[in-house]
PDB file of N, CA, C and O in Angstrom:
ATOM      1  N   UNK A 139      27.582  -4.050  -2.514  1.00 54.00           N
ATOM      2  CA  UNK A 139      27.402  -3.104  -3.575  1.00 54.00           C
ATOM      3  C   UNK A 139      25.930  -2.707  -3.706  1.00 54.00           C
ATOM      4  O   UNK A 139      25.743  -1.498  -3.846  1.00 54.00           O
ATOM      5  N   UNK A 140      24.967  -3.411  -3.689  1.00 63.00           N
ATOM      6  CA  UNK A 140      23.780  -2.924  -3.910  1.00 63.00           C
ATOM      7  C   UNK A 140      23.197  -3.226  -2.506  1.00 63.00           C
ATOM      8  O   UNK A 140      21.986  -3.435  -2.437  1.00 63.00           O
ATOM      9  N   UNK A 141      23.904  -3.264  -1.448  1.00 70.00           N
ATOM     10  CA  UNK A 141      22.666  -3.148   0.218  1.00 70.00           C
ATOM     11  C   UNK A 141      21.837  -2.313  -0.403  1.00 70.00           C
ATOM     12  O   UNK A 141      22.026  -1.575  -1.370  1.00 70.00           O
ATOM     13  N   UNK A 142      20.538  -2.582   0.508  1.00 69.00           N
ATOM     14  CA  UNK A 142      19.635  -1.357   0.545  1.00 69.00           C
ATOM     15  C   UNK A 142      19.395  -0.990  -1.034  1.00 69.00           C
ATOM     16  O   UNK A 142      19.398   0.234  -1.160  1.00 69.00           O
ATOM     17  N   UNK A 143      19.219  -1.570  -2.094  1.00 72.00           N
ATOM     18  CA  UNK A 143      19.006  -1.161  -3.329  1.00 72.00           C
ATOM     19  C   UNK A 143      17.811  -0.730  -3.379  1.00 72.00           C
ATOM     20  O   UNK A 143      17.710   0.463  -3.664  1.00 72.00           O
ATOM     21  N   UNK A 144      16.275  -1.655  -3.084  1.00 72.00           N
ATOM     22  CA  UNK A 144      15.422  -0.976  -3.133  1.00 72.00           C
ATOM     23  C   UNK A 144      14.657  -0.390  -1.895  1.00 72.00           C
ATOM     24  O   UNK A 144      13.874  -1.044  -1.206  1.00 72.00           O
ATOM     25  N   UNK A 145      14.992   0.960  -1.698  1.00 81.00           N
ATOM     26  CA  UNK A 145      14.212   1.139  -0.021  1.00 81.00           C
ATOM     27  C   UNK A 145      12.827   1.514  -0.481  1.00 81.00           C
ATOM     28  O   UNK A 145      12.507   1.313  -1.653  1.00 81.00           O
ATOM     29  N   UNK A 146      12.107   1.972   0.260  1.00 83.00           N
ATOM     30  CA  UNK A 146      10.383   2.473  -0.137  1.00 83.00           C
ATOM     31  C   UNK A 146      10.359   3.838  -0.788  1.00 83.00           C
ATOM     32  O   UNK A 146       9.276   4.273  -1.179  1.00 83.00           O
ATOM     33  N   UNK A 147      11.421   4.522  -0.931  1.00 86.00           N
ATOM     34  CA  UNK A 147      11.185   5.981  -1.993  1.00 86.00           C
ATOM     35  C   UNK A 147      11.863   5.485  -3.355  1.00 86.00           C
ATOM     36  O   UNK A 147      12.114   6.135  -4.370  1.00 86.00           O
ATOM     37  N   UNK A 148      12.051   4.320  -3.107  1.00 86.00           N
ATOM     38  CA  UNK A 148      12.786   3.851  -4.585  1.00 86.00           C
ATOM     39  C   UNK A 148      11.591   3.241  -5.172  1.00 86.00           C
ATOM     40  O   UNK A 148      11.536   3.186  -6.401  1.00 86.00           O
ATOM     41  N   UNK A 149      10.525   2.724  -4.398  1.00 87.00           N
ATOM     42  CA  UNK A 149       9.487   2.021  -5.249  1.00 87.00           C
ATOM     43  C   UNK A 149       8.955   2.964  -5.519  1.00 87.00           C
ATOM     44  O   UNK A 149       8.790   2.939  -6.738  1.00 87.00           O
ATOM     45  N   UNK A 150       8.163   4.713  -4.695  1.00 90.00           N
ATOM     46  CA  UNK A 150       7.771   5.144  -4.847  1.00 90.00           C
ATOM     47  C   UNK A 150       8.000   6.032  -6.055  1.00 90.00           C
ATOM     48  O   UNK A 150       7.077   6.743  -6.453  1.00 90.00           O
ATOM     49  N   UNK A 151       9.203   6.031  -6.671  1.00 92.00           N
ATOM     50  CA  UNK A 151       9.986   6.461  -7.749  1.00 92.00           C
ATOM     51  C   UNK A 151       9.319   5.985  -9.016  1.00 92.00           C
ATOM     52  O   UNK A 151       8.739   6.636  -9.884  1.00 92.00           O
ATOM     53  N   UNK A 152       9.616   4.270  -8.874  1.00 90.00           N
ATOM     54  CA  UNK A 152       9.018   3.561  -9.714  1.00 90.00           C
ATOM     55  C   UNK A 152       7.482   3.449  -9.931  1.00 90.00           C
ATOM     56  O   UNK A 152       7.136   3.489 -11.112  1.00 90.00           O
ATOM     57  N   UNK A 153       6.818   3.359  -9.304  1.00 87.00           N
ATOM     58  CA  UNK A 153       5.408   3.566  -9.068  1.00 87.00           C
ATOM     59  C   UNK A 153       5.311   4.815 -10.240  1.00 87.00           C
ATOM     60  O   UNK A 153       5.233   4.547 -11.439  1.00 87.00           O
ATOM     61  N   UNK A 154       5.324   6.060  -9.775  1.00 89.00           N
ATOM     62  CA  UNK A 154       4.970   7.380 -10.548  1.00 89.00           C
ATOM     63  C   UNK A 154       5.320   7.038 -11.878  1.00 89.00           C
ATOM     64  O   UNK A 154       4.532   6.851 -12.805  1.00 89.00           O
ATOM     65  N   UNK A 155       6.797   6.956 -11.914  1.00 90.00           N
ATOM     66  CA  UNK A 155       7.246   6.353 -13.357  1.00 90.00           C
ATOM     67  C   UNK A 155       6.592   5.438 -14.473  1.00 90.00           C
ATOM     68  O   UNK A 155       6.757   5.577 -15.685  1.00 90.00           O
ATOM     69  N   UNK A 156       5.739   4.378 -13.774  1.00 85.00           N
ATOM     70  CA  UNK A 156       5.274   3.555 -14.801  1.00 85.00           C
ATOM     71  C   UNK A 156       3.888   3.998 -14.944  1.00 85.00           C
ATOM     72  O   UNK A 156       3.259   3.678 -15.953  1.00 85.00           O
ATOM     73  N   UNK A 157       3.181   4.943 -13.715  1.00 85.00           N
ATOM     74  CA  UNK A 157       1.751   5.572 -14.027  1.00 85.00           C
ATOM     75  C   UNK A 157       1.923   6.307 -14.882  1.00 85.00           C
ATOM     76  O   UNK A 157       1.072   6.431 -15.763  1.00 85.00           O
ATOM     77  N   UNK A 158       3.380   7.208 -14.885  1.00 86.00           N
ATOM     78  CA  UNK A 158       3.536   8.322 -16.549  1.00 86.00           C
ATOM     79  C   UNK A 158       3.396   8.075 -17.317  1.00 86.00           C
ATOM     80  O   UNK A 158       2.682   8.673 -18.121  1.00 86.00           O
ATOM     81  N   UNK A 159       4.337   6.469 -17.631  1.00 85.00           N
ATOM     82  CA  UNK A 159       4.508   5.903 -19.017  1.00 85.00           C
ATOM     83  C   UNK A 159       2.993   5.718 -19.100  1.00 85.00           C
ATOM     84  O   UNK A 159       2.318   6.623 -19.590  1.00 85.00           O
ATOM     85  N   UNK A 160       2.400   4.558 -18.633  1.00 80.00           N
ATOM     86  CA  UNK A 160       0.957   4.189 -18.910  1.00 80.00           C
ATOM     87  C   UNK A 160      -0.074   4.666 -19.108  1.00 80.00           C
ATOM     88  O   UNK A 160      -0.917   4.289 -19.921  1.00 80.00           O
ATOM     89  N   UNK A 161      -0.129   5.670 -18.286  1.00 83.00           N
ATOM     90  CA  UNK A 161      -1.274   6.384 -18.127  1.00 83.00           C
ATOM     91  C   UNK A 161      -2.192   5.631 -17.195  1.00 83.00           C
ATOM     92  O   UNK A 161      -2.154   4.404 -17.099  1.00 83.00           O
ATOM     93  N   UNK A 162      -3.052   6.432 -16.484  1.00 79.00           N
ATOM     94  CA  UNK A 162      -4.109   5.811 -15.345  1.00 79.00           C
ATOM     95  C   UNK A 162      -4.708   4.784 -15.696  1.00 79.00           C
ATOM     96  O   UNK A 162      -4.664   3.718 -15.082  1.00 79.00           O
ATOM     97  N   UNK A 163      -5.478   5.045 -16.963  1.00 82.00           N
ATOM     98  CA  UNK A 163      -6.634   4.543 -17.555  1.00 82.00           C
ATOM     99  C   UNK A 163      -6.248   3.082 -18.069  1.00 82.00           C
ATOM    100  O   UNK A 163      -7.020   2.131 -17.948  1.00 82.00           O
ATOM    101  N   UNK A 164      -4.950   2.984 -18.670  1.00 84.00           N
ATOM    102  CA  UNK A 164      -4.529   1.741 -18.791  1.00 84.00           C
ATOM    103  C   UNK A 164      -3.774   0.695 -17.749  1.00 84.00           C
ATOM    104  O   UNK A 164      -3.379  -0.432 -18.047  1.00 84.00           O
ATOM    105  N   UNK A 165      -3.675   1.301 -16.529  1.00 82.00           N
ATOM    106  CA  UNK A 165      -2.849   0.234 -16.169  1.00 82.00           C
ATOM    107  C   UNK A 165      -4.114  -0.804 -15.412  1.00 82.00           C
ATOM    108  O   UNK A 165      -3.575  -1.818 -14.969  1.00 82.00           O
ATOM    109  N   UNK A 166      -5.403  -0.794 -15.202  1.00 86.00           N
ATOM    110  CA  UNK A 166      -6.120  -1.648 -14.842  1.00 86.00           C
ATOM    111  C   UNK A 166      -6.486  -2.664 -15.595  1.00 86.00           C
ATOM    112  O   UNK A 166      -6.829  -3.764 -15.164  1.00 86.00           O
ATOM    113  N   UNK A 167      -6.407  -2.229 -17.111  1.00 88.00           N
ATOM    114  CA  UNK A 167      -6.232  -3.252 -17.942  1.00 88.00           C
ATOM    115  C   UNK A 167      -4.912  -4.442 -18.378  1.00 88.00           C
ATOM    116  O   UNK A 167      -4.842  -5.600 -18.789  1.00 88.00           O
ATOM    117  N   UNK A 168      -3.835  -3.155 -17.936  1.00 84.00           N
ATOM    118  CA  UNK A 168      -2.350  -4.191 -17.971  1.00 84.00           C
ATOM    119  C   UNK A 168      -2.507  -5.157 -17.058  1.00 84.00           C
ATOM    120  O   UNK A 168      -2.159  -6.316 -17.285  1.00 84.00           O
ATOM    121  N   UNK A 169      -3.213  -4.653 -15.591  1.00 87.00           N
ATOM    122  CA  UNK A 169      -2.959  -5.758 -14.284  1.00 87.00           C
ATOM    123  C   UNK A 169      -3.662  -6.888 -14.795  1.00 87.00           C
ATOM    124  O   UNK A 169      -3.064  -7.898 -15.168  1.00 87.00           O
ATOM    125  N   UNK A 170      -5.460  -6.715 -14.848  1.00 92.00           N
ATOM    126  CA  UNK A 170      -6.095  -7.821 -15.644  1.00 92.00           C
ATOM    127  C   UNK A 170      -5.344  -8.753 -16.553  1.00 92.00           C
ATOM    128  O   UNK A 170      -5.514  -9.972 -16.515  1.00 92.00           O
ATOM    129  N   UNK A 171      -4.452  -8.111 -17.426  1.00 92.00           N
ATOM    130  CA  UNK A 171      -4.014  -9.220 -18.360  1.00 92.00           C
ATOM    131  C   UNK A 171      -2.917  -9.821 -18.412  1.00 92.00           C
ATOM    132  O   UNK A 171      -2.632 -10.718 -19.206  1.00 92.00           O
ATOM    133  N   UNK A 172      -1.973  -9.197 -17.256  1.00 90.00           N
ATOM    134  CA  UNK A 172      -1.354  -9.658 -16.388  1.00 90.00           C
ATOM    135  C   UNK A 172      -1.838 -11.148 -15.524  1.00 90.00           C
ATOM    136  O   UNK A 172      -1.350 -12.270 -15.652  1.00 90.00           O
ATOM    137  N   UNK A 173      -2.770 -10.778 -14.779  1.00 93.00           N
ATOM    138  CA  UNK A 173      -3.424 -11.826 -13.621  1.00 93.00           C
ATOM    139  C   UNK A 173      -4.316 -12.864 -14.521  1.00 93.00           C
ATOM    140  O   UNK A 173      -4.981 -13.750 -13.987  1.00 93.00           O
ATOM    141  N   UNK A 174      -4.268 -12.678 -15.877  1.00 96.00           N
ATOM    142  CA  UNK A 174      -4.943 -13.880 -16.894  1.00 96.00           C
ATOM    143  C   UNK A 174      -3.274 -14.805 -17.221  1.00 96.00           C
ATOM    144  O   UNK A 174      -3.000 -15.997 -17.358  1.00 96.00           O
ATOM    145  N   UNK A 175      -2.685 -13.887 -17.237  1.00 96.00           N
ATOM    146  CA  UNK A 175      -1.705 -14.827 -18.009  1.00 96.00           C
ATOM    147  C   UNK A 175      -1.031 -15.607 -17.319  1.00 96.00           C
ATOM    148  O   UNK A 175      -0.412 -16.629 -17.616  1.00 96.00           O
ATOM    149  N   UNK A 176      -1.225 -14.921 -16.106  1.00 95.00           N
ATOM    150  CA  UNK A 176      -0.606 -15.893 -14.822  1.00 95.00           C
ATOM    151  C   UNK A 176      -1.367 -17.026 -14.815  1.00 95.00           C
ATOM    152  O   UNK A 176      -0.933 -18.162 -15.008  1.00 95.00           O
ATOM    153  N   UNK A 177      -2.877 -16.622 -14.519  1.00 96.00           N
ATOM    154  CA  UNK A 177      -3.252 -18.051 -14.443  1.00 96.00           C
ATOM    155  C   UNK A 177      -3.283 -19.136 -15.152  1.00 96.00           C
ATOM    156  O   UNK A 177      -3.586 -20.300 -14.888  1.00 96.00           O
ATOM    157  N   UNK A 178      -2.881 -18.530 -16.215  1.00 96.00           N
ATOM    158  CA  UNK A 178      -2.885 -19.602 -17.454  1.00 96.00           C
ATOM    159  C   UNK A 178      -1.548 -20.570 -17.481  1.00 96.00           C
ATOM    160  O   UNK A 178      -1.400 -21.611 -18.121  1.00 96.00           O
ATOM    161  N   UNK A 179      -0.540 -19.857 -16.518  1.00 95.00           N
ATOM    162  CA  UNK A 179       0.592 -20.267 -16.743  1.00 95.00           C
ATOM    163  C   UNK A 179       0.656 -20.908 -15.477  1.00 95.00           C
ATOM    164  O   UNK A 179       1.613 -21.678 -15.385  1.00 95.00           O
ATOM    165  N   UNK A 180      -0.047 -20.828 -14.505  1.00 95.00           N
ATOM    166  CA  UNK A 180      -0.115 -21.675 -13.744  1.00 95.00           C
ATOM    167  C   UNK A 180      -0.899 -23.224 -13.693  1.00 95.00           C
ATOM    168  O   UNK A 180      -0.542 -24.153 -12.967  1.00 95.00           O
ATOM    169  N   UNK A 181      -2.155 -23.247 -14.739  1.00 94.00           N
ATOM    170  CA  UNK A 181      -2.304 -24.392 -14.706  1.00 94.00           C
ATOM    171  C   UNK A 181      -2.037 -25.188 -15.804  1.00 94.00           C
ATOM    172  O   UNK A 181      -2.393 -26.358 -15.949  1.00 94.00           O
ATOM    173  N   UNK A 182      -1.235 -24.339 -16.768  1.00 94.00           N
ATOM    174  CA  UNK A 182      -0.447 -24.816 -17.534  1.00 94.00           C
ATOM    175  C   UNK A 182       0.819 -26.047 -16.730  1.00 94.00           C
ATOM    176  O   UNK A 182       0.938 -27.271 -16.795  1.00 94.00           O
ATOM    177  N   UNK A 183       1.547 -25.009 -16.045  1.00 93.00           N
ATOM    178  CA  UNK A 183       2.494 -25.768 -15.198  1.00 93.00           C
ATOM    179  C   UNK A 183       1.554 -26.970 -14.263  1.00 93.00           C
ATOM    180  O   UNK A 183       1.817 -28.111 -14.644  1.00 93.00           O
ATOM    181  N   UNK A 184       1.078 -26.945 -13.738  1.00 93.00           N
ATOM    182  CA  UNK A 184       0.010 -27.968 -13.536  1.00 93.00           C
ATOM    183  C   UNK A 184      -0.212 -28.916 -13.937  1.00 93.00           C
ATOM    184  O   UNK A 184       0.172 -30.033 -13.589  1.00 93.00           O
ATOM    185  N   UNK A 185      -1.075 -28.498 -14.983  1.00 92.00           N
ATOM    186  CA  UNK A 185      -1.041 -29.836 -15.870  1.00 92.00           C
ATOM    187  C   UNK A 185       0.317 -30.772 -16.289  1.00 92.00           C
ATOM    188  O   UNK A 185       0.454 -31.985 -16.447  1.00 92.00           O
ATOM    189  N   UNK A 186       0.951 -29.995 -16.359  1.00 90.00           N
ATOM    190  CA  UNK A 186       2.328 -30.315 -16.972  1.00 90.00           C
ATOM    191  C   UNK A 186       2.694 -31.578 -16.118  1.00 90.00           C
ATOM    192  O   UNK A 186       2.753 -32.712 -16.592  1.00 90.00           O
ATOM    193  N   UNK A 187       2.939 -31.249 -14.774  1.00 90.00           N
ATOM    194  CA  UNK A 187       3.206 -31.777 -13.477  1.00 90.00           C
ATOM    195  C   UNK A 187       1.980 -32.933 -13.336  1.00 90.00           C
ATOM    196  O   UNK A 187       2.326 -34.046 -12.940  1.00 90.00           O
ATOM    197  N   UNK A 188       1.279 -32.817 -13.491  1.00 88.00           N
ATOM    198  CA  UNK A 188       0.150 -34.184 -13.407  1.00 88.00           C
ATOM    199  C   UNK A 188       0.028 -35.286 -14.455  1.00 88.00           C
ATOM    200  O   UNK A 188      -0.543 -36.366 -14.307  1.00 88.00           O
ATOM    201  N   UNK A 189       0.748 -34.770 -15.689  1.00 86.00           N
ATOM    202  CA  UNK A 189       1.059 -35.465 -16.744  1.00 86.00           C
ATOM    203  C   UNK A 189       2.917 -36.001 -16.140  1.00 86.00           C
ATOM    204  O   UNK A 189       3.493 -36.877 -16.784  1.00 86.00           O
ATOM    205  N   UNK A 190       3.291 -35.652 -15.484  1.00 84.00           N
ATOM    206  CA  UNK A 190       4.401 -36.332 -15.165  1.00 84.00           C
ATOM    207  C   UNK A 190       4.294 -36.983 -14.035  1.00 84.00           C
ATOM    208  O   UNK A 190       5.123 -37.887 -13.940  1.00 84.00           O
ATOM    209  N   UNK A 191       3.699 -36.885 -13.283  1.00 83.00           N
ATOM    210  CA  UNK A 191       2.771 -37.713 -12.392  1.00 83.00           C
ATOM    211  C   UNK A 191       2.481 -39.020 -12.700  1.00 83.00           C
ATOM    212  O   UNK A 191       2.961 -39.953 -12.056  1.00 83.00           O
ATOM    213  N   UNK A 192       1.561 -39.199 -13.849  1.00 84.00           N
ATOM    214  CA  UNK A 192       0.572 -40.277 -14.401  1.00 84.00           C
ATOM    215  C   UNK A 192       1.623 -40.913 -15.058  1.00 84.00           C
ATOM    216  O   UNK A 192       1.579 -42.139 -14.957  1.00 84.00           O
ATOM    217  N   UNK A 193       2.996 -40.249 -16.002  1.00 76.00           N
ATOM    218  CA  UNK A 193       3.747 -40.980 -16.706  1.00 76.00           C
ATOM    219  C   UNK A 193       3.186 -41.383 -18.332  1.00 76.00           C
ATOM    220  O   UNK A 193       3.545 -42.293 -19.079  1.00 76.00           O
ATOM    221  N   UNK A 194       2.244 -40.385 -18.502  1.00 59.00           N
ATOM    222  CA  UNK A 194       1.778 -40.026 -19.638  1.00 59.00           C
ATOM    223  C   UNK A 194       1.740 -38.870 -20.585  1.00 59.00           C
ATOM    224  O   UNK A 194       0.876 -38.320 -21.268  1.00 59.00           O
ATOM    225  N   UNK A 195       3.762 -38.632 -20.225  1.00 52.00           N
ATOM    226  CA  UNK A 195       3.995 -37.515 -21.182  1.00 52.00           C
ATOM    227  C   UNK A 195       4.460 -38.064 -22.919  1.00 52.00           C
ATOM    228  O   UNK A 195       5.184 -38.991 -23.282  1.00 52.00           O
ATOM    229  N   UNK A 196       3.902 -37.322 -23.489  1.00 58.00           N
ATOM    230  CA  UNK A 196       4.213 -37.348 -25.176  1.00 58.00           C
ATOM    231  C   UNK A 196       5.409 -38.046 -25.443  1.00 58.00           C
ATOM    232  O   UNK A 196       6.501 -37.599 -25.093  1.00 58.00           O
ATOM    233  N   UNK A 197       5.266 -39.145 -26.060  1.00 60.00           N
ATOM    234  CA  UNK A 197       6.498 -39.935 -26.471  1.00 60.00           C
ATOM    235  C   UNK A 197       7.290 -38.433 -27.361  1.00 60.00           C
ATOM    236  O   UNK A 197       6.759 -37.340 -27.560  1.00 60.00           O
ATOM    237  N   UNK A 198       8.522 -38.832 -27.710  1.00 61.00           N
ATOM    238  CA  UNK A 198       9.207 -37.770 -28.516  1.00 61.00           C
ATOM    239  C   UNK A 198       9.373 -38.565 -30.047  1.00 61.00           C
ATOM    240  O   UNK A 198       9.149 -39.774 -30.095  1.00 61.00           O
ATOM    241  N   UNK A 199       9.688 -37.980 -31.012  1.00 64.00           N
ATOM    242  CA  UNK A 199       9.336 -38.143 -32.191  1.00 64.00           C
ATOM    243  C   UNK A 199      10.738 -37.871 -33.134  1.00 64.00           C
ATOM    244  O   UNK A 199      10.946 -36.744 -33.584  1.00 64.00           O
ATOM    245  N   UNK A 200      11.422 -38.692 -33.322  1.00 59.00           N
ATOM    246  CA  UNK A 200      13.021 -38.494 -33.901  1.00 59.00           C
ATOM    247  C   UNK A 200      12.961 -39.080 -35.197  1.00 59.00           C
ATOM    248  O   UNK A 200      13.965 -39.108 -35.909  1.00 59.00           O
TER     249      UNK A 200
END
């Protein structure tokens, strides 16, 4: 049902589409705060994982 859903004039579709909505001027700021939140969420997950590692995650509280 969906072969071939996205070929390369389908991104190119999308592409134009979200430069309309946005406008030029903003989407360098969306990517930036985009590529912050990632990283944040990556060493978030990180940490997370090194605290389960060590076996020094937060007792729970009932």
């Amino acid at each position: 049902m969906f072969r071939n859903a996205l070929e390369p004039w389908h991104l190119l579709i999308l592409g134009l589409v979200i430069i309309l909505l946005f406008g030029s001027k903003k989407l360098p700021d969306t990517a930036r705060s985009l590529g912050r939140s990632l990283r944040i969420l990556k060493s978030e997950t990180k940490a997370l994982k090194d605290d389960e590692e060590r076996g020094t995650t937060a007792p729970t509280q009932t």
